[in-house]
Coordinates of C-alpha atoms in Angstrom, one line a residue:
M25 CA 104.8 109.0 108.8
I26 CA 101.5 108.9 106.9
K27 CA 100.7 105.9 104.4
L28 CA 98.5 106.1 101.1
L29 CA 96.7 103.3 100.2
E30 CA 95.2 103.5 96.9
K31 CA 91.9 101.0 95.8
F32 CA 91.8 100.2 100.0
L33 CA 88.5 98.9 98.8
T34 CA 87.7 97.2 95.4
D35 CA 85.3 98.8 92.6
A36 CA 82.6 96.4 93.9
Q37 CA 83.2 97.0 97.9
L38 CA 82.9 101.0 97.3
Q39 CA 79.5 100.4 95.4
E40 CA 78.6 97.8 98.0
M41 CA 79.5 100.4 101.2
N42 CA 78.0 103.7 99.2
S43 CA 74.3 101.5 98.4
L44 CA 74.4 100.6 102.0
L45 CA 75.0 104.3 103.2
E46 CA 72.0 105.5 101.1
K47 CA 69.8 103.2 103.3
A48 CA 71.7 104.2 106.5
A49 CA 69.9 107.2 109.2
F50 CA 72.8 109.3 109.8
T51 CA 72.8 112.4 113.5
D52 CA 74.6 115.4 114.6
G53 CA 78.2 114.1 114.4
A54 CA 79.4 116.2 117.7
L55 CA 77.6 113.4 119.8
T56 CA 80.3 111.1 119.7
A57 CA 83.8 114.1 119.6
G58 CA 85.3 114.7 122.3
V59 CA 85.0 117.6 124.5
A60 CA 87.5 119.7 123.1
A61 CA 86.7 118.4 119.6
R62 CA 83.0 119.0 120.3
R63 CA 82.9 122.8 119.7
V64 CA 84.5 122.4 116.2
K65 CA 82.7 119.3 115.2
N66 CA 80.3 119.9 112.1
N67 CA 79.4 116.7 110.4
L68 CA 76.6 114.0 110.0
Q69 CA 77.4 110.8 111.8
A70 CA 75.4 107.3 110.1
K71 CA 74.0 105.5 114.1
R72 CA 76.2 103.1 114.9
T73 CA 73.0 100.4 116.1
Q74 CA 71.5 99.5 112.4
P75 CA 71.8 96.6 110.2
V76 CA 73.1 98.1 107.3
I77 CA 75.9 99.6 109.1
D78 CA 76.5 96.1 110.2
Q79 CA 77.1 95.4 106.4
A80 CA 79.4 98.3 106.0
R81 CA 81.7 97.2 108.6
E82 CA 81.7 93.9 107.3
I83 CA 82.9 95.4 104.2
F84 CA 85.9 97.5 105.8
A85 CA 86.7 94.4 108.4
K86 CA 87.3 92.3 104.8
A87 CA 89.2 95.4 103.1
V88 CA 91.7 95.4 106.4
M89 CA 92.4 91.4 106.3
Q90 CA 93.1 91.5 102.5
N91 CA 95.6 95.0 102.5
T92 CA 98.8 94.0 103.2
E93 CA 100.3 97.7 102.4
F94 CA 98.1 98.4 105.5
R95 CA 99.6 95.7 108.3
D96 CA 103.1 96.1 107.3
F97 CA 102.6 99.9 107.9
A98 CA 100.1 100.2 111.0
L99 CA 101.6 96.7 112.8
P100 CA 97.5 96.4 113.9
L101 CA 96.7 94.9 117.1
Q102 CA 93.5 96.0 117.2
V103 CA 91.5 98.3 114.2
L104 CA 88.5 99.7 115.6
P105 CA 84.8 99.6 114.3
P106 CA 84.8 102.3 111.5
L107 CA 82.2 105.7 111.7
F108 CA 80.4 106.3 108.7
S109 CA 80.6 110.3 108.6
R110 CA 79.1 113.1 105.8
Y111 CA 80.1 116.3 105.1
E112 CA 77.1 118.3 103.4
T113 CA 77.3 121.8 102.1
G114 CA 78.9 124.2 104.9
M115 CA 80.1 121.8 107.3
C116 CA 83.4 121.0 108.1
Y117 CA 85.5 119.8 110.9
G118 CA 88.1 122.3 112.7
D119 CA 91.6 121.9 113.9
H120 CA 91.6 118.9 116.5
T121 CA 93.5 115.9 117.7
D122 CA 92.2 112.6 118.5
N123 CA 91.3 111.2 122.0
A124 CA 94.1 108.6 123.4
M125 CA 91.5 106.1 124.1
M126 CA 88.7 105.0 122.9
G127 CA 86.5 102.2 124.7
G128 CA 89.9 101.1 126.2
T129 CA 91.8 101.4 123.0
R130 CA 95.0 103.1 122.3
T131 CA 95.1 105.0 119.5
D132 CA 98.3 105.1 117.5
L133 CA 96.9 105.8 114.2
A134 CA 93.8 107.5 112.6
M135 CA 92.6 106.4 109.0
T136 CA 90.5 108.1 106.2
L137 CA 88.5 106.1 103.9
F138 CA 87.4 108.6 101.1
L139 CA 83.9 107.1 99.8
S140 CA 82.7 109.9 97.4
A141 CA 84.2 110.7 94.6
P142 CA 86.6 114.1 94.8
D143 CA 85.1 115.7 91.4
S144 CA 81.9 115.0 93.3
Y145 CA 82.4 117.4 96.1
D146 CA 84.4 120.6 96.5
G147 CA 86.3 121.8 99.4
G148 CA 86.3 119.0 102.3
E149 CA 90.3 118.0 102.2
L150 CA 91.7 116.2 105.1
V151 CA 94.3 118.5 106.2
I152 CA 97.2 117.0 108.3
N153 CA 99.8 118.9 110.2
T154 CA 103.2 117.4 109.9
D155 CA 106.5 118.3 111.4
H156 CA 107.7 119.9 108.0
E157 CA 104.4 121.5 106.7
P158 CA 100.3 120.8 106.6
R159 CA 99.1 118.1 103.9
C160 CA 96.3 118.8 102.2
I161 CA 94.6 115.0 100.9
K162 CA 91.7 114.3 98.5
L163 CA 91.6 111.1 97.5
A164 CA 89.9 108.7 94.7
A165 CA 87.1 107.1 96.5
G166 CA 88.4 103.8 97.4
S167 CA 91.8 104.9 99.0
A168 CA 92.7 105.6 102.2
I169 CA 95.0 107.5 104.3
V170 CA 96.5 106.0 107.3
Y171 CA 98.3 109.0 109.8
S172 CA 99.1 109.6 113.4
A173 CA 96.1 110.1 115.6
S174 CA 98.2 112.5 117.7
S175 CA 98.3 114.8 114.9
I176 CA 96.1 118.2 114.6
H177 CA 94.5 117.8 111.8
R178 CA 91.4 119.2 110.3
V179 CA 88.5 118.9 106.9
E180 CA 87.9 122.1 105.2
T181 CA 84.7 123.3 104.8
V182 CA 82.6 121.7 102.1
T183 CA 81.6 124.5 99.4
R184 CA 79.4 121.9 97.1
G185 CA 78.2 118.5 97.2
Q186 CA 78.6 115.9 99.7
R187 CA 81.6 113.9 101.2
Q188 CA 81.2 110.9 102.6
V189 CA 84.1 109.3 104.6
A190 CA 84.8 105.9 106.5
V191 CA 86.7 106.7 110.1
T192 CA 88.9 104.0 112.1
W193 CA 91.5 104.5 114.5
I194 CA 93.8 101.6 115.1
Q195 CA 96.1 100.8 118.0
S196 CA 99.7 99.3 116.7
M197 CA 101.6 96.3 118.0
V198 CA 104.6 98.6 119.0
R199 CA 103.2 102.0 119.8
D200 CA 106.5 104.0 119.9
A201 CA 106.3 105.7 116.4
G202 CA 110.0 105.7 116.1
Q203 CA 110.3 101.8 116.2
R204 CA 107.6 101.4 114.1
E205 CA 109.3 103.3 111.2
I206 CA 112.3 101.0 111.6
I207 CA 110.1 98.0 111.5
I208 CA 108.3 99.7 107.8
D209 CA 111.7 100.4 106.6
L210 CA 113.0 96.6 107.4
T211 CA 110.0 95.3 105.7
Q212 CA 109.6 97.7 102.6
L213 CA 114.1 96.2 102.3
I214 CA 113.4 92.5 103.0
N215 CA 110.4 92.7 99.7
A216 CA 112.3 94.5 97.8
M217 CA 115.5 91.9 98.2
R218 CA 113.1 89.0 97.8
A219 CA 111.7 90.6 94.4
K220 CA 114.8 91.1 93.1
Q221 CA 116.5 87.7 94.6
P222 CA 114.1 85.2 96.5
D223 CA 116.5 83.1 98.2
A224 CA 118.6 85.5 99.0
Q225 CA 120.9 85.4 102.2
E226 CA 120.8 88.9 103.2
A227 CA 117.1 88.8 102.7
L228 CA 116.5 85.8 105.6
L229 CA 119.4 88.2 108.0
L230 CA 117.3 90.8 107.9
S231 CA 113.8 89.0 108.5
K232 CA 115.3 87.6 111.8
T233 CA 116.6 91.3 112.7
R234 CA 112.9 92.1 111.8
A235 CA 111.3 89.5 114.4
N236 CA 113.8 90.1 117.0
L237 CA 112.9 94.1 116.5
L238 CA 109.3 93.1 116.8
R239 CA 110.0 90.3 120.0
M240 CA 111.4 93.1 121.7
W241 CA 108.8 96.4 120.9
A242 CA 105.6 94.5 120.4
D243 CA 102.8 94.7 122.6
T244 CA 100.3 91.8 122.7

């Protein structure tokens, strides 16, 4: 499953984050890639130990806490601090899959937050290989996409301008993707029923079922 999060950042958060990144020092992104991904990774990445990066991560963490759509979809147990990547003209990231574990955290889901306006650069699309067909994604600045970290994906070559993104990984409370989809579907049904009839007994019963499934399937 893939989840689009429009306006994950507010306009003010986006502007502040990009202003902070203008002051950040960047280095070769291949330094943080796994052995296989290092051969196909050609981008720049903000050095992690910088005060401006700490501030940018605080903005990201606040957006995560405020976004109900993200929480309902990812069911996050842990969200890793984001990496900030920059693609200059000619840079790309070839087909790869993400490491299963990062710093002791299982990576069930990946998230790319777009920080550059789509008309400010050409190329640079995120391409995710799904079960049906590749999905080509290029979102408005401040919007994000959440997808399976186990998928094969790539970033197409930037042919004009500069692509800037934040990338992170999530350990979900429910590690099994099929079980997680059931929880997501139930959440959508509950929300839809309560929007039409706030006191519906059917919504209460579905909430009980969702809670019991989480008790059965959730990691703690």
